[in-house]
Coordinates of C-alpha atoms and ligand atoms in Angstrom, one line a residue:
Chain A
M326 CA -4.6 -16.4 -21.8
Q327 CA -8.3 -16.8 -21.0
I328 CA -10.3 -14.6 -18.7
I329 CA -13.6 -16.0 -17.6
A330 CA -16.4 -14.1 -15.9
L331 CA -13.9 -11.9 -13.9
K332 CA -15.5 -9.6 -11.4
K333 CA -14.1 -7.1 -9.1
S334 CA -15.6 -4.5 -6.8
F335 CA -14.1 -1.9 -4.5
G336 CA -16.4 -2.0 -1.5
K337 CA -19.9 -1.5 -3.0
T338 CA -18.8 -0.2 -6.4
A339 CA -18.5 -2.9 -9.1
V340 CA -15.5 -2.0 -11.3
L341 CA -15.4 -5.2 -13.3
R342 CA -18.8 -6.7 -13.9
G343 CA -18.0 -9.9 -15.7
I344 CA -15.1 -9.8 -18.1
D345 CA -14.7 -12.6 -20.7
L346 CA -11.7 -12.3 -22.9
T347 CA -9.2 -14.4 -24.7
V348 CA -5.8 -13.0 -25.3
P349 CA -4.4 -15.0 -28.2
D350 CA -0.8 -16.1 -28.3
G351 CA 1.6 -14.0 -30.4
K352 CA -1.0 -11.3 -30.9
V353 CA -1.5 -7.8 -29.6
T354 CA -4.7 -7.1 -27.8
A355 CA -5.5 -3.5 -27.0
V356 CA -8.0 -2.3 -24.4
I357 CA -9.5 1.1 -24.9
G358 CA -12.3 2.8 -23.1
P359 CA -13.3 5.9 -21.2
S360 CA -11.6 6.9 -17.9
G361 CA -12.8 4.8 -15.0
S362 CA -14.1 2.0 -17.1
G363 CA -11.9 -0.5 -15.3
K364 CA -9.1 -1.0 -17.8
S365 CA -6.3 -0.7 -15.2
T366 CA -8.2 -2.8 -12.7
L367 CA -8.5 -5.6 -15.3
L368 CA -4.8 -5.6 -16.0
R369 CA -3.9 -5.4 -12.3
C370 CA -6.2 -8.4 -11.6
L371 CA -4.3 -10.4 -14.2
D372 CA -1.1 -9.9 -12.3
Y373 CA -3.0 -10.3 -9.0
L374 CA -2.0 -6.8 -7.9
E375 CA -5.7 -6.5 -7.3
K376 CA -7.7 -9.3 -5.9
P377 CA -10.6 -10.3 -8.2
N378 CA -13.8 -11.3 -6.4
S379 CA -14.8 -14.1 -8.7
G380 CA -14.1 -15.6 -12.1
R381 CA -11.1 -17.4 -13.4
I382 CA -7.8 -16.7 -15.1
V383 CA -6.4 -19.5 -17.2
L384 CA -2.9 -19.4 -18.7
D385 CA -1.8 -22.7 -20.2
D386 CA -1.8 -25.1 -17.2
I387 CA -2.3 -22.4 -14.6
V388 CA -5.9 -22.0 -13.5
L389 CA -6.5 -19.2 -10.9
N390 CA -9.9 -19.4 -9.4
A391 CA -10.6 -16.0 -7.8
E392 CA -12.8 -17.5 -5.2
Q393 CA -10.2 -20.0 -4.0
P394 CA -6.8 -18.6 -5.1
H395 CA -3.9 -20.8 -4.2
K396 CA -0.6 -19.1 -3.4
K397 CA 1.1 -21.4 -5.8
D398 CA -1.2 -20.3 -8.6
I399 CA -0.8 -16.6 -7.8
L400 CA 3.0 -16.9 -7.9
A401 CA 2.8 -19.0 -11.1
L402 CA 0.6 -16.4 -12.8
R403 CA 2.8 -13.6 -11.8
R404 CA 5.8 -15.4 -13.1
S405 CA 4.2 -16.1 -16.4
T406 CA 3.2 -12.5 -16.9
A407 CA 5.0 -9.2 -16.7
M408 CA 3.7 -5.8 -16.1
V409 CA 4.8 -2.5 -17.6
F410 CA 3.6 0.3 -15.4
Q411 CA 2.3 3.7 -16.2
Q412 CA 4.6 5.2 -13.6
F413 CA 7.5 2.9 -14.6
N414 CA 8.1 1.7 -11.0
L415 CA 11.7 1.0 -11.6
F416 CA 13.5 -0.3 -8.5
R417 CA 14.9 2.7 -6.8
G418 CA 18.6 2.5 -5.9
R419 CA 19.2 0.0 -8.6
T420 CA 20.9 0.7 -12.0
A421 CA 19.1 -0.1 -15.2
R422 CA 21.1 -3.3 -15.5
E423 CA 20.3 -4.3 -11.9
N424 CA 16.6 -3.6 -12.5
V425 CA 16.5 -6.1 -15.3
M426 CA 18.6 -8.6 -13.4
E427 CA 16.5 -8.7 -10.2
G428 CA 13.9 -11.1 -11.5
L429 CA 16.5 -13.3 -13.3
V430 CA 18.6 -13.7 -10.1
Q431 CA 15.8 -13.9 -7.6
V432 CA 13.2 -15.9 -9.6
K433 CA 15.1 -17.7 -12.3
R434 CA 18.0 -18.4 -9.9
M435 CA 20.6 -17.3 -12.5
S436 CA 24.1 -16.3 -11.4
E437 CA 24.9 -12.6 -11.4
K438 CA 27.0 -13.1 -14.5
E439 CA 24.4 -14.9 -16.5
A440 CA 21.7 -12.4 -15.5
G441 CA 24.0 -9.5 -16.4
V442 CA 24.6 -10.9 -19.9
I443 CA 20.8 -11.2 -20.5
A444 CA 20.1 -7.8 -19.0
E445 CA 22.6 -6.2 -21.3
H446 CA 21.0 -8.0 -24.3
Y447 CA 17.5 -6.7 -23.5
L448 CA 18.8 -3.2 -22.7
N449 CA 20.4 -3.1 -26.1
E450 CA 17.2 -4.3 -27.5
V451 CA 15.4 -1.2 -26.2
G452 CA 18.2 1.1 -27.3
L453 CA 19.8 1.7 -23.9
G454 CA 23.1 -0.1 -24.4
S455 CA 24.8 3.1 -23.2
R456 CA 22.8 3.6 -20.1
M457 CA 23.3 0.2 -18.3
N458 CA 24.8 1.7 -15.2
Y459 CA 22.5 4.6 -14.8
Y460 CA 20.1 4.9 -11.8
P461 CA 16.5 5.6 -12.6
R462 CA 16.7 9.2 -11.4
Q463 CA 19.5 9.8 -14.0
L464 CA 17.2 8.6 -16.8
S465 CA 14.5 10.5 -18.7
G466 CA 10.9 9.3 -18.5
G467 CA 11.2 7.6 -21.9
Q468 CA 14.4 5.9 -21.0
Q469 CA 12.9 4.7 -17.6
Q470 CA 10.0 3.2 -19.4
R471 CA 12.2 1.5 -21.8
V472 CA 14.1 -0.1 -18.9
G473 CA 10.7 -1.1 -17.6
I474 CA 10.0 -2.8 -20.9
A475 CA 13.4 -4.5 -20.9
R476 CA 12.8 -5.7 -17.3
A477 CA 9.5 -7.3 -18.5
L478 CA 11.0 -8.8 -21.7
A479 CA 14.0 -10.4 -19.9
L480 CA 11.6 -12.6 -17.9
E481 CA 10.3 -14.1 -21.2
P482 CA 6.7 -14.0 -19.9
K483 CA 3.9 -15.6 -21.7
V484 CA 1.9 -12.4 -21.7
I485 CA 3.2 -8.8 -21.3
L486 CA 0.7 -6.5 -19.7
L487 CA 1.1 -2.8 -20.4
D488 CA -1.0 -0.2 -18.6
E489 CA -0.9 3.1 -20.5
P490 CA 2.9 2.9 -20.9
T491 CA 3.2 6.3 -22.5
S492 CA 0.6 8.4 -20.6
A493 CA 3.1 9.6 -18.0
L494 CA 5.6 10.8 -20.6
D495 CA 6.3 14.1 -22.1
P496 CA 5.0 14.2 -25.7
E497 CA 8.5 14.2 -27.2
M498 CA 9.3 10.9 -25.5
I499 CA 6.2 9.0 -26.4
G500 CA 7.6 8.1 -29.8
E501 CA 10.7 6.3 -28.6
V502 CA 8.7 4.1 -26.3
L503 CA 6.0 3.2 -28.9
V504 CA 8.8 2.2 -31.3
V505 CA 10.2 -0.2 -28.8
I506 CA 6.7 -1.7 -28.1
G507 CA 5.9 -1.9 -31.8
K508 CA 9.1 -3.8 -32.5
Q509 CA 8.3 -6.4 -29.9
A510 CA 4.8 -6.7 -31.2
K511 CA 6.2 -7.5 -34.7
Q512 CA 8.4 -10.2 -33.1
G513 CA 5.3 -12.0 -32.1
K514 CA 5.2 -11.2 -28.4
T515 CA 1.8 -11.7 -26.7
M516 CA 0.7 -8.4 -25.3
L517 CA -2.3 -6.9 -23.6
I518 CA -2.0 -3.2 -23.8
V519 CA -4.2 -0.3 -22.4
S520 CA -3.5 2.8 -24.5
H521 CA -5.1 6.1 -25.4
E522 CA -2.7 6.4 -28.4
M523 CA -5.3 5.5 -31.0
D524 CA -3.0 5.7 -34.0
F525 CA -0.6 3.4 -32.4
V526 CA -3.4 1.0 -31.4
R527 CA -4.7 1.0 -35.0
E528 CA -1.2 0.2 -36.2
I529 CA -0.1 -2.6 -33.9
A530 CA -3.2 -4.2 -32.4
D531 CA -4.6 -7.4 -33.9
E532 CA -7.7 -7.1 -31.8
V533 CA -9.2 -4.0 -30.0
V534 CA -11.4 -4.4 -27.0
F535 CA -13.7 -1.5 -26.0
M536 CA -14.5 -1.4 -22.3
D537 CA -17.2 0.7 -20.7
D538 CA -18.3 0.7 -17.1
G539 CA -16.8 -2.7 -16.2
L540 CA -17.9 -4.6 -19.2
I541 CA -16.5 -5.4 -22.7
L542 CA -19.0 -3.7 -25.0
E543 CA -17.5 -4.9 -28.2
Q544 CA -14.3 -6.1 -29.8
G545 CA -12.8 -6.7 -33.2
P546 CA -9.9 -6.0 -35.5
P547 CA -8.9 -2.3 -35.3
R548 CA -10.2 -1.5 -38.8
E549 CA -13.7 -2.8 -38.1
L550 CA -14.0 -1.4 -34.6
F551 CA -12.7 2.0 -35.5
L552 CA -14.7 2.3 -38.8
N553 CA -17.9 0.5 -38.0
P554 CA -18.5 0.5 -34.2
V555 CA -21.7 -1.3 -33.4
H556 CA -22.5 0.4 -30.1
E557 CA -23.5 4.0 -29.6
R558 CA -21.1 4.2 -26.6
T559 CA -18.2 3.1 -28.7
R560 CA -19.1 5.6 -31.4
Q561 CA -19.3 8.4 -28.9
F562 CA -16.0 7.4 -27.3
L563 CA -14.2 7.2 -30.7
A564 CA -15.6 10.5 -31.8
R565 CA -14.4 12.1 -28.7
V566 CA -10.8 10.8 -28.8
F567 CA -10.4 11.5 -32.5
Q568 CA -11.7 14.9 -32.0
N569 CA -9.3 15.6 -29.2
F570 CA -6.6 14.3 -31.4
D571 CA -7.5 16.8 -34.1
Y572 CA -7.4 19.6 -31.6
A573 CA -4.0 18.5 -30.4
I574 CA -2.7 19.0 -34.0
Chain B
M345 CA 31.9 29.3 48.7
S346 CA 35.3 28.5 47.4
F347 CA 35.7 25.5 45.2
Q348 CA 38.5 23.6 43.7
F349 CA 38.2 21.0 40.9
D350 CA 39.9 17.9 42.0
F351 CA 41.6 16.6 38.9
P352 CA 43.2 13.5 40.3
F353 CA 39.8 12.5 41.6
A354 CA 38.2 13.3 38.3
R355 CA 40.7 11.0 36.6
R356 CA 39.9 8.2 38.9
A357 CA 36.2 8.8 38.5
F358 CA 36.8 8.8 34.8
A359 CA 38.5 5.4 34.9
E360 CA 35.5 4.1 37.0
A361 CA 33.0 5.5 34.5
L362 CA 34.8 3.9 31.6
L363 CA 34.2 0.5 33.3
G364 CA 30.5 1.3 33.0
I365 CA 30.5 1.7 29.2
P366 CA 30.1 -2.1 28.5
V367 CA 27.1 -2.1 30.8
T368 CA 25.5 0.9 29.2
L369 CA 26.2 -0.5 25.7
S370 CA 24.8 -3.9 26.6
V371 CA 21.5 -2.3 27.6
V372 CA 21.4 -0.3 24.4
L373 CA 22.4 -3.4 22.3
A374 CA 19.8 -5.7 24.0
A375 CA 17.1 -3.1 23.6
F376 CA 18.1 -2.6 19.9
L377 CA 18.2 -6.3 19.1
A378 CA 14.8 -6.8 20.6
G379 CA 13.2 -3.5 19.7
F380 CA 14.3 -3.2 16.1
P381 CA 12.7 -6.4 14.7
L382 CA 9.8 -6.2 17.2
G383 CA 9.1 -2.6 16.1
F384 CA 9.1 -3.8 12.5
L385 CA 6.5 -6.5 13.2
I386 CA 4.4 -4.1 15.2
A387 CA 4.5 -1.6 12.4
R388 CA 3.5 -4.2 9.8
C389 CA 0.6 -5.5 11.8
R390 CA -0.6 -1.9 12.4
L391 CA -0.2 -1.0 8.7
R392 CA -2.1 -4.1 7.6
R393 CA -4.8 -3.3 10.1
T394 CA -4.9 -6.9 11.3
P395 CA -8.1 -6.8 13.4
V396 CA -7.8 -7.0 17.2
I397 CA -4.0 -7.4 17.1
S398 CA -3.7 -4.0 15.5
Q399 CA -5.8 -2.3 18.2
I400 CA -3.9 -4.1 21.0
L401 CA -0.6 -2.9 19.5
T402 CA -1.9 0.6 19.2
V403 CA -2.6 0.6 23.0
Y404 CA 0.7 -1.1 23.7
V405 CA 2.6 1.5 21.7
S406 CA 0.9 4.5 23.3
F407 CA 1.5 3.0 26.8
A408 CA 5.1 2.3 26.1
R409 CA 5.8 5.6 24.5
G410 CA 3.6 7.7 26.7
T411 CA 5.2 6.9 30.0
P412 CA 8.6 8.1 31.2
V413 CA 11.2 5.3 31.5
V414 CA 11.9 6.3 35.1
V415 CA 8.3 5.6 36.0
K416 CA 8.4 2.3 34.2
I417 CA 11.5 1.4 36.2
L418 CA 10.0 2.4 39.5
L419 CA 6.9 0.4 38.7
F420 CA 8.5 -2.7 37.2
Y421 CA 11.2 -2.8 39.8
S422 CA 8.9 -2.7 42.7
L423 CA 6.1 -4.8 41.2
L424 CA 7.8 -7.5 39.1
P425 CA 10.2 -9.1 41.5
P426 CA 7.6 -9.9 44.3
A427 CA 5.2 -11.1 41.6
L428 CA 7.8 -13.3 40.0
E429 CA 9.0 -14.6 43.4
H430 CA 5.4 -15.6 44.2
A431 CA 5.0 -17.3 40.9
I432 CA 8.3 -19.2 41.4
R433 CA 7.2 -20.4 44.8
V434 CA 3.8 -21.5 43.5
L435 CA 5.6 -23.5 40.8
G436 CA 7.9 -25.0 43.5
L437 CA 11.1 -24.0 41.8
N438 CA 14.3 -23.6 43.8
F439 CA 15.4 -20.2 42.6
S440 CA 15.2 -16.7 44.0
I441 CA 14.3 -13.9 41.8
Y442 CA 16.4 -11.6 43.9
D443 CA 19.5 -13.4 42.7
L444 CA 18.6 -12.2 39.2
N445 CA 20.9 -9.5 37.9
P446 CA 18.8 -6.3 37.7
I447 CA 20.2 -5.6 34.3
V448 CA 17.7 -8.1 33.0
Y449 CA 14.9 -5.7 34.0
A450 CA 16.8 -2.9 32.2
F451 CA 16.8 -5.1 29.1
I452 CA 13.1 -5.7 29.3
I453 CA 12.1 -2.1 30.1
F454 CA 14.3 -0.6 27.3
G455 CA 13.3 -3.4 24.9
I456 CA 9.7 -2.6 25.4
T457 CA 10.2 1.2 25.1
S458 CA 12.4 0.9 22.1
S459 CA 10.1 -1.5 20.3
A460 CA 7.4 1.1 20.5
T461 CA 9.6 4.0 19.4
Y462 CA 11.2 2.0 16.6
S463 CA 7.7 0.8 15.5
E464 CA 6.7 4.4 14.9
I465 CA 9.8 5.0 12.8
W466 CA 9.2 1.8 10.9
R467 CA 5.7 2.8 10.2
S468 CA 6.4 6.1 8.6
A469 CA 9.4 4.6 6.8
L470 CA 7.4 1.7 5.3
N471 CA 4.7 4.2 4.4
G472 CA 7.3 6.3 2.6
V473 CA 8.1 3.5 0.2
D474 CA 6.0 3.9 -2.9
S475 CA 3.6 1.0 -3.2
G476 CA 4.6 0.7 -6.9
Q477 CA 7.9 -0.6 -5.7
Y478 CA 6.3 -3.7 -4.1
E479 CA 4.0 -4.1 -7.0
A480 CA 6.8 -4.1 -9.5
A481 CA 8.7 -6.6 -7.4
V482 CA 5.9 -9.2 -7.2
S483 CA 5.0 -8.6 -10.8
V484 CA 8.6 -9.6 -11.7
G485 CA 7.8 -12.8 -9.9
L486 CA 9.4 -12.3 -6.4
T487 CA 7.4 -13.8 -3.6
P488 CA 5.9 -11.3 -1.2
F489 CA 8.7 -12.1 1.3
Q490 CA 11.4 -11.6 -1.3
A491 CA 9.8 -8.4 -2.5
Y492 CA 9.9 -7.1 1.1
L493 CA 13.4 -8.2 1.7
E494 CA 14.9 -7.1 -1.6
V495 CA 13.0 -4.0 -2.5
V496 CA 10.9 -2.5 0.2
L497 CA 13.2 -3.0 3.3
P498 CA 16.4 -1.3 1.9
Q499 CA 14.3 1.7 0.9
A500 CA 12.5 1.9 4.2
L501 CA 15.8 1.6 6.1
A502 CA 17.2 4.5 4.0
I503 CA 14.2 6.6 4.8
G504 CA 14.2 5.7 8.5
A505 CA 18.0 5.7 9.1
P506 CA 18.3 9.3 10.5
A507 CA 15.3 8.7 12.9
F508 CA 16.6 5.3 13.9
C509 CA 20.0 6.9 14.7
S510 CA 18.6 9.7 16.8
S511 CA 16.2 7.6 18.7
T512 CA 19.0 5.1 19.5
L513 CA 21.2 7.9 20.7
S514 CA 18.5 9.3 22.9
M515 CA 17.9 5.8 24.2
L516 CA 21.6 5.5 25.1
K517 CA 21.4 8.8 27.1
G518 CA 18.1 7.6 28.6
T519 CA 19.8 4.4 30.0
S520 CA 21.5 6.6 32.6
V521 CA 18.4 6.1 34.8
V522 CA 19.2 2.4 35.3
F523 CA 21.4 3.4 38.3
L524 CA 18.1 3.5 40.1
M525 CA 18.1 -0.2 39.9
A526 CA 21.7 -0.3 41.3
I527 CA 23.1 -1.2 38.0
L528 CA 26.6 0.0 37.5
D529 CA 26.5 1.6 34.2
I530 CA 28.4 4.8 33.3
T531 CA 26.2 6.9 35.6
G532 CA 26.1 4.3 38.3
R533 CA 29.9 3.8 38.4
A534 CA 30.6 7.6 38.5
R535 CA 28.0 8.2 41.1
L536 CA 29.4 5.5 43.3
A537 CA 32.9 7.1 42.9
A538 CA 31.4 10.5 43.7
A539 CA 29.6 9.2 46.8
M540 CA 32.8 7.6 48.1
G541 CA 34.9 10.8 47.6
Y542 CA 32.1 13.3 48.3
K543 CA 33.0 15.0 45.1
Y544 CA 29.9 15.2 43.0
L545 CA 30.7 17.9 40.6
E546 CA 33.8 16.2 39.3
A547 CA 31.9 13.0 38.8
Y548 CA 29.1 14.7 37.0
V549 CA 31.5 16.5 34.6
V550 CA 33.1 13.1 34.0
I551 CA 29.7 11.5 33.2
F552 CA 28.9 14.3 30.9
L553 CA 32.1 13.9 28.9
V554 CA 31.8 10.1 28.8
Y555 CA 28.3 10.2 27.3
L556 CA 29.3 12.8 24.9
T557 CA 32.1 10.6 23.6
V558 CA 30.2 7.4 23.5
C559 CA 27.3 9.1 21.7
G560 CA 29.7 10.7 19.2
I561 CA 31.2 7.4 18.4
L562 CA 27.8 5.7 18.0
E563 CA 26.7 8.5 15.8
Q564 CA 29.6 7.9 13.5
V565 CA 28.8 4.2 13.3
F566 CA 25.3 5.1 12.2
K567 CA 26.6 7.6 9.6
L568 CA 28.7 4.8 8.1
L569 CA 25.7 2.5 7.9
E570 CA 23.6 5.3 6.5
Q571 CA 26.1 5.9 3.7
R572 CA 25.6 2.4 2.4
L573 CA 21.9 3.0 2.1
V574 CA 22.1 6.4 0.5
R575 CA 21.4 5.2 -3.1
F576 CA 18.0 3.8 -2.0
R577 CA 16.8 7.2 -0.9
A578 CA 14.3 9.0 -3.0
S579 CA 16.1 11.6 -5.1
Ligands
ATP1694 N1 -7.9 1.0 -5.0 C1 -9.2 1.5 -5.4 N2 -10.1 1.7 -4.4 C2 -11.3 2.2 -4.8 N3 -11.7 2.4 -6.0 C3 -10.8 2.2 -7.0 C4 -9.5 1.7 -6.7 N4 -8.9 1.6 -7.9 C5 -9.8 2.0 -8.8 N5 -10.9 2.3 -8.3 C6 -12.1 2.7 -9.1 O1 -12.4 1.8 -10.1 C7 -12.8 2.4 -11.2 C8 -12.0 1.9 -12.4 O2 -10.7 2.3 -12.3 P1 -9.6 2.0 -13.3 O3 -8.3 2.6 -12.8 O4 -9.5 0.6 -13.6 O5 -10.1 2.8 -14.6 P2 -9.3 3.0 -16.0 O6 -10.2 2.4 -17.0 O7 -8.0 2.4 -15.9 O8 -9.3 4.6 -16.1 P3 -8.2 5.5 -16.7 O9 -8.4 5.5 -18.2 O10 -8.5 6.8 -16.0 O11 -6.8 5.0 -16.3 C9 -12.8 3.9 -11.0 O12 -14.0 4.4 -10.8 C10 -11.9 4.0 -9.8 O13 -12.3 5.1 -9.0
MG1695 MG1 -6.0 3.3 -15.9

C-alpha cells in the first residue's frame, strides 16, 4: 500500500499535512507519536472513514485520488482493508460468529453455511472457539477485541489497520490481544498498527513511523529508531513514553 | 334526574361501533405506511443537514406537529375541496371532487401528522446508534446502503420501538376526530347510533370500551414485534 501526499483538515486545522508512506506487503508497520499527532486520522483515511482532502492512496490496482474519489474505488479500498477499532465496534445484537460472518455473507456472497465454517476457523485462531455464540455484551473487552480481529482476518484483507487495539482494555487483558496480533504478524500478514505499547512495537514491527503534528518526522526499523532517533522531537517522545513505562512498573 | 342505562341499546350501538373498526384501522394503517418511511427520510435529511431541504423539513415538522389535528381537519376540509374542484375545472376534467370519499383527506392529514411525529422518533433513534457501528459495517466492506439496512436500522428500530408504539396508539385514539368529516369510523358510527336513539351516554361508554380494546390489541402486536428486536438494544 502506498500513501502519497495525503492531506486532511478538519475545518481550518490541518491534521495530516502531507503523508507519504509505503506499507510493505507481509510486514508490520507501526505508527507512534504523541496524542493528537494525527495517527488515528491517518488510519481512518485509509479506510475512507474520514475523507482526505488531497493526495492518493494506492493499493495494487486501486488508485483512490482524494480529490476525485469514485464510489467504486472507495468500496474497493474498504474491501481490501480491514479495520480493528480501539472501541472494538462489534455489531450489537450479533453473536461472535455472526459478527465474523457478516462481511462474508454480505460482501463475499457466501452461503450462511460456508461463512459459518470460516467464522469458526478464525474464532478458533484467536482462541475463542468456546465463545462462538456469545453476544458482545457477554464477552470481556479482551475477548471482544479478539472477535474484532477475527472479523478483520476472515475477510482476508490485503492490509489490516489497527488503531490502538489495546488502549481501551484493562491491563490484564492487553496481553491476550497482543499475543493474537503477534501471531498474525509472524504469519506474514500486512499490518499498519498504531500503538502505545512500545515493547510490543519493538518486538513485532518491521518498520516504525514517528508522526508529529500531521507529518512523518522519521521512520526506520525499531532498533534504529528507538536507539538512535535523529530528531529532537522523537527523542523527547521516546524519553517520555519509556519514563512513563518505568513509572508503571 | 333519574337515569337508566339502556343495555339493549348499548349492545346495538356496540355492534354499530364494531363496524367502524376497519375504517379506524385503515386510517391508522394508511398513516403508518406513509408516515413511517417518510419520517425516516425526513430524519435522515435533517441529520445529514442537507442544505435548504433540511431547513424546509424543520419548518414542515414543526407545523405538522405544532397544530392540533382538529384544526388541520377543519382547515383542510374547508380549503382543499373548493381549491381542488377549481383546479379540476381549469384542467377540464370530468370529475367532481365532492364525489371523493372523505377518508382520503383523513389519510392525507394523518399521513402528514404521523410523518412528522415518526421523524422525530427516527431522529433520536438513529442518533442513539453508535457511529462506530456504521463505521465497522462499511469497514467490513458493506456498501453504505447495506450498512444502514443490516446494522444501523435494526438497532435504531430497537431503540425507537417503544416510542413508535406509543405514538401509533395515540394516533389511533386521535383518529376519532375524523367523524368531523362525516367519516363513519368507530366514533362516527357510535355517534350516529346515539343520535338516532337519543342515547348519548350509552354510545360514549361503548366508544370508550371499543377504543380500549382495539388499543390493547394493537399494543400487544407491537410488543410481539419489539421482542424480536430486543437483542439489538444496548445492554
Ligand atoms: N472529527 C473531528 N473533528 C475535528 N477535529 C478532529 C476530529 N477528529 C480528530 N480531530 C483532531 O485531529 C487531531 C488529530 O487527531 P487524531 O485522533 O488523529 O490523533 P491521534 O494521533 O490518534 O491521537 P491519540 O494518540 O490521542 O489517539 C486532533 O487535534 C483532534 O482534535
Ligand atoms: Mg488515536
